Structures are given as structure tokens and as C-alpha cells.
Coordinates of C-alpha atoms in Angstrom, one line a residue:
X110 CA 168.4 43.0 24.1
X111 CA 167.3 41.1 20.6
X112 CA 169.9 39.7 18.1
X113 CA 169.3 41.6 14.6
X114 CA 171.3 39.4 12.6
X115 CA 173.9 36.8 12.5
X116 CA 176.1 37.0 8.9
X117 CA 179.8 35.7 7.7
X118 CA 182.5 38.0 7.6
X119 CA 185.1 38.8 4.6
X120 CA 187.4 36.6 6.8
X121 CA 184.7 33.5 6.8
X122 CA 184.2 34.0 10.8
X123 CA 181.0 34.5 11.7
X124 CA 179.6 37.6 14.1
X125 CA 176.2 38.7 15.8
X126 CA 174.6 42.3 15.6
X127 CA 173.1 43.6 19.4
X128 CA 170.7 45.4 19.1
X129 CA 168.3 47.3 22.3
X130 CA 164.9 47.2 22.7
X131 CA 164.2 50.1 21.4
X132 CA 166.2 49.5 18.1
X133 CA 169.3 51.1 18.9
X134 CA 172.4 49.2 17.8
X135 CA 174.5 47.8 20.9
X136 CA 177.5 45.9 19.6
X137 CA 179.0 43.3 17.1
X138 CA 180.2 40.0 18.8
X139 CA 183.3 38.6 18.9
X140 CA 183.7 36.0 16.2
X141 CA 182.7 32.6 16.1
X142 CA 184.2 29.7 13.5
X143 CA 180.4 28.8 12.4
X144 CA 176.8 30.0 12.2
X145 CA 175.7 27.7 14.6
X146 CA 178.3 28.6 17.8
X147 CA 177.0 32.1 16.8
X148 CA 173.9 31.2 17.0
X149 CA 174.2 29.1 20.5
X150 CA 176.1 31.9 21.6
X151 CA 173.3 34.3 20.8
X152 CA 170.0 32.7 22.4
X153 CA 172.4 32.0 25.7
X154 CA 173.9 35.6 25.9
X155 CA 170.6 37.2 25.2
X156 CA 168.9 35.4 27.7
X157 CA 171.9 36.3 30.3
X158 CA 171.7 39.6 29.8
X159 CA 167.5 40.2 29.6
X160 CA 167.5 38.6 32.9
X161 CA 170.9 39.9 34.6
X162 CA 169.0 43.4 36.2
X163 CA 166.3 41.2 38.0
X164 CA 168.5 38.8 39.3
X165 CA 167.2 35.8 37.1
X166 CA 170.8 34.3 36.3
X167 CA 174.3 33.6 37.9
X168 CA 176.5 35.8 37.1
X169 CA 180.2 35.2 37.6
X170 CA 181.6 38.9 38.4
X171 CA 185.3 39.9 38.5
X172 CA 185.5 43.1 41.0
X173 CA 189.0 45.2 41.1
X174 CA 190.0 46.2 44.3
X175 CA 191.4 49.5 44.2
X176 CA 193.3 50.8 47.3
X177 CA 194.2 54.8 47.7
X178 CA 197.5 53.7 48.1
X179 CA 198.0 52.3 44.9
X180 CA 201.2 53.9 43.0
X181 CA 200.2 52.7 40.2
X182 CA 201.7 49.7 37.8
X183 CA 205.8 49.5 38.0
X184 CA 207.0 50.6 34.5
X185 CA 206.8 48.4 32.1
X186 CA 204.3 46.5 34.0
X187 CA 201.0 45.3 32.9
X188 CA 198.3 48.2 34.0
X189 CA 196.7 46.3 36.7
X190 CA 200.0 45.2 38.4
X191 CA 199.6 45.3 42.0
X192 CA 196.1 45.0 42.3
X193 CA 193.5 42.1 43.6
X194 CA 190.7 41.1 41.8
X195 CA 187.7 39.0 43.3
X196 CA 186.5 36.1 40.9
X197 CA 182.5 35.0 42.3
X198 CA 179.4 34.5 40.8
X199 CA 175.9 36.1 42.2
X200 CA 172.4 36.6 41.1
X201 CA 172.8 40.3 42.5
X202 CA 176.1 41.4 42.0
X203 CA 175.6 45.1 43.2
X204 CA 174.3 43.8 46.7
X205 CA 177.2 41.9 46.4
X206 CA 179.3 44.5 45.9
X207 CA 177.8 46.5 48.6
X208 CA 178.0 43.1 51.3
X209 CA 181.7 43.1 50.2
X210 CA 182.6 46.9 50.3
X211 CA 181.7 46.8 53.8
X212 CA 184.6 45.1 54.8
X213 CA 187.1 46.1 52.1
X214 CA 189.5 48.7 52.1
X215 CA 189.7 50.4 48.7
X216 CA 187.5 51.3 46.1
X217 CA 185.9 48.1 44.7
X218 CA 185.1 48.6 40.7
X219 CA 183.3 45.5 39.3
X220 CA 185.4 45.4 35.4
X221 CA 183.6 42.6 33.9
X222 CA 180.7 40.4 34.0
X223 CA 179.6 36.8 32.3
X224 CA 177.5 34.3 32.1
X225 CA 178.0 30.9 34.5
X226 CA 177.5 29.3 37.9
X227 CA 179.4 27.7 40.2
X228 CA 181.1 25.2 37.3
X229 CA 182.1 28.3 35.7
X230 CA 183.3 30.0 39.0
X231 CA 185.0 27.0 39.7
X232 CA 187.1 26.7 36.0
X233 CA 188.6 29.8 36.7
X234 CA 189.4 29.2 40.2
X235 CA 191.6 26.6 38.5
X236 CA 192.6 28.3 35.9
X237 CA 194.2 31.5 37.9
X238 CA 194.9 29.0 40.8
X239 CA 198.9 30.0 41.1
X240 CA 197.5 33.7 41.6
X241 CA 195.0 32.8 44.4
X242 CA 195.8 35.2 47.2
X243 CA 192.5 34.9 49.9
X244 CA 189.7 33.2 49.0
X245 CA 188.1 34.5 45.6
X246 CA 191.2 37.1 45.8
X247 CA 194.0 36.5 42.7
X248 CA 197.1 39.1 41.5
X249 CA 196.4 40.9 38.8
X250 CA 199.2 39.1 36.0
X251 CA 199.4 39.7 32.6
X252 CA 197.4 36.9 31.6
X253 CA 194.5 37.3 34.3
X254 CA 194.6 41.0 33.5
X255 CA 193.9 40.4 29.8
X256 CA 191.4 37.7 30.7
X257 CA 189.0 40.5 32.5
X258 CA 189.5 42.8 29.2
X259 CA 188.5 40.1 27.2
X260 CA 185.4 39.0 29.1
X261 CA 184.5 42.5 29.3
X262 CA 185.4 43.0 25.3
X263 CA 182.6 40.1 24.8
X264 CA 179.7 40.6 26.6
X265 CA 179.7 44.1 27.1
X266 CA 177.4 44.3 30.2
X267 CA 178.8 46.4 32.9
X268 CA 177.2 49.1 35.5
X269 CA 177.1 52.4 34.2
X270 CA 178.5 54.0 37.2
X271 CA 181.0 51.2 36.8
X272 CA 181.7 51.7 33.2
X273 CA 182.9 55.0 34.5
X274 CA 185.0 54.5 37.1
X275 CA 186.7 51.9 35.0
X276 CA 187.6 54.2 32.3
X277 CA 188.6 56.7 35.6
X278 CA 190.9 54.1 36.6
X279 CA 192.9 54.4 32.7
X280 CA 193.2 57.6 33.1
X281 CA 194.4 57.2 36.6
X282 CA 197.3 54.9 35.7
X283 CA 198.0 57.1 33.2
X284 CA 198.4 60.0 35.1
X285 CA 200.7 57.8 37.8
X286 CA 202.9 57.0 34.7
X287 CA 203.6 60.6 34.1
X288 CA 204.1 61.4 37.9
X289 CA 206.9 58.8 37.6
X290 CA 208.0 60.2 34.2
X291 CA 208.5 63.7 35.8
X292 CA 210.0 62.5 39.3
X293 CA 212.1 59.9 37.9
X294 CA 210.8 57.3 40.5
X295 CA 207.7 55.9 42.3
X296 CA 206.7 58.0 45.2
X297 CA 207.8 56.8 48.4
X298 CA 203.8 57.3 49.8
X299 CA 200.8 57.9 47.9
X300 CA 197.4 59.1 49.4
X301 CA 198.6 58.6 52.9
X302 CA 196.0 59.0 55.6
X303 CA 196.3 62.5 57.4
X304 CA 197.4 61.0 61.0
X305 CA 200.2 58.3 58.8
X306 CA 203.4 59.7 58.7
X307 CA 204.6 60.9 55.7
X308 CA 208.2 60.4 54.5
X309 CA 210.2 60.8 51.3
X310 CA 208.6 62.1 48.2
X311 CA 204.5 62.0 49.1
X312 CA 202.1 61.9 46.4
X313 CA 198.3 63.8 47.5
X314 CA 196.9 62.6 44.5
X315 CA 193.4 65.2 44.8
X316 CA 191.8 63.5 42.2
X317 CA 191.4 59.7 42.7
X318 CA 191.9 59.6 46.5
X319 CA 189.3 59.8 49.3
X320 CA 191.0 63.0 50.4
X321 CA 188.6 64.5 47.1
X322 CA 185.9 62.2 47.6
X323 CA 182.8 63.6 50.3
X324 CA 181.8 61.3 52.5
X325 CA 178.6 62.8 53.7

């Protein structure tokens, strides 16, 4: 990653051009009140994100826990309703996904990655401490759902496997919402295990759920 230029909007904010190694633009930052917090931002991101794949920096990581289950947000809800997310920092996040996902039930989906250590870690263990569930485990509000969008909005650095299942997930609330829309209600079970028992109006969703997944 390189910075290609750092220049003041028709607004008077100021923003950074990303730009790949091999000259290919990556994105515009979000906006800064002067030159030189873009400019701080810039050298610090940059050096984040060239040293994120070899494990060279913390990394606080916000991963989505995702069970089968999962109707889906109520209506009117924000899109994550119902829904964990773990708030940790790592120098190798995918081993840490992997480490966690052995013990987890659900798909885990890491939705956003940043900058920061443990004093990092530990703001926002204050900041989202009246969601605090287990451990590093908070509810998905409004606010803490909006707060992993915007993390992910400004730096941008995700998984590409991971950029796709969280796109898979919008399109899987999406489709709940119009499940709902047609039956007039949330389904009583969704995704059940074959050996649960079933009862009222059962959801298979073929799709999204381990049923369609192989696990060879």
C-alpha cells in the first residue's frame, strides 16, 4: 500500500488517495479536519496495513458470530439484531479465527479490522461495556452495529473470503426479510438439525445453512 496524494476537498476536509503496489487505485479516506491528521493518519495506516499479512502489528478484529439458527433481524430492527460479535486484538487474526472456530458454534465471519493493541482493545471494551455478553462477546445494537460498518468503511482491509461472506450475509437478511414478508411472521424454527424436532412453520433455508454446505 503507498499514499498517492493527500489534497483538500470542495467542503475544506481533507482526504487520502490509496493506492496498491502495483499502481492500482484502492480507496479515498474518510475525511480529516486538517492536512496534518491526514497525514498522521496516513504513515500509521500504511504502516498497519503493509505489515498486517505477516503478522508485524496488533490488530484489533471484530468477528460476527453467525449461528444456522439465526431468523434473521426482527422487523424494523437493526440488521445484525440478534447476533454476537467478538471484540480482540491479534497479530494473526486468521489463526485466531481458526483457534476460536473450534469451539464455536456458527459460522464465524471476521466484518472489520483496525489498527491498535491492548489500549485500543480495552477502549472499546468500555465503550460497548453494557453489551458485554461473555468475555470479548457483545449484542449486536444499533450503535455497536454501526460502529463495525464504520471501522470497516475506514480502513478497508478485510479477508477476501471474508469480504464475501460478509456481503453473503446482506443478502441473507435480505432474503429472511422477505420470508417474513410472504409468511407474515418469523418462522417458528430455522435450519433445525435433522434429529431436533421440528414444529410450527420450519424454515430449511438450502442456501446459507450447513444442510448446503459439504463438510468433506
Amino acid at each position: 500500500m503507498r499514499i498517492d496524494r493527500i489534497y483538500q476537498c470542495e467542503h475544506g476536509k481533507y482526504v487520502v488517495d490509496v493506492y496498491l503496489d502495483n499502481g492500482e487505485f484502492y480507496f479515498t479516506s474518510h475525511h480529516f479536519e486538517t492536512k496534518k491528521e491526514a497525514e498522521l493518519w496516513a504513515e500509521s495506516w500504511c504502516y498497519w496495513a503493509n505489515n498486517l499479512i505477516d503478522g508485524g502489528v496488533d490488530t484489533v478484529y471484530y468477528i460476527l458470530q453467525v449461528p444456522d439458527t439465526w431468523p434473521g433481524p426482527p422487523i424494523g430492527a437493526n440488521p445484525y439484531s440478534g447476533l454476537f460479535v467478538k471484540i480482540g486484538r491479534s497479530k494473526n487474526v486468521l489463526q485466531r479465527l481458526q483457534n476460536l472456530q473450534t469451539g464455536t458454534y456458527g459460522e464465524l465471519i471476521i466484518h472489520a479490522l483496525e489498527p491498535g493493541g491492548s489500549e485500543r482493545e480495552s477502549e472499546l471494551h468500555r465503550q460497548f461495556s453494557s453489551l458485554r455478553r461473555h468475555g470479548e462477546w457483545f449484542a449486536c445494537s444499533t450503535e455497536l452495529t454501526n460502529h463495525i460498518y464504520s471501522t470497516w468503511y475506514k480502513n478497508k482491509m478485510l479477508p477476501p473470503e471474508h469480504q464475501y461472506e460478509v456481503l453473503k450475509l446482506a443478502h441473507r437478511i435480505q432474503d429472511y426479510k422477505q420470508i417474513r414478508q410472504i409468511l407474515g411472521h418469523t418462522p417458528d424454527t430455522v435450519n433445525p438439525a435433522l434429529d431436533d424436532e421440528w414444529h410450527g412453520t420450519t424454515m430449511i433455508d438450502l442456501v446459507y445453512s450447513s444442510l448446503a454446505k459439504n463438510e468433506k
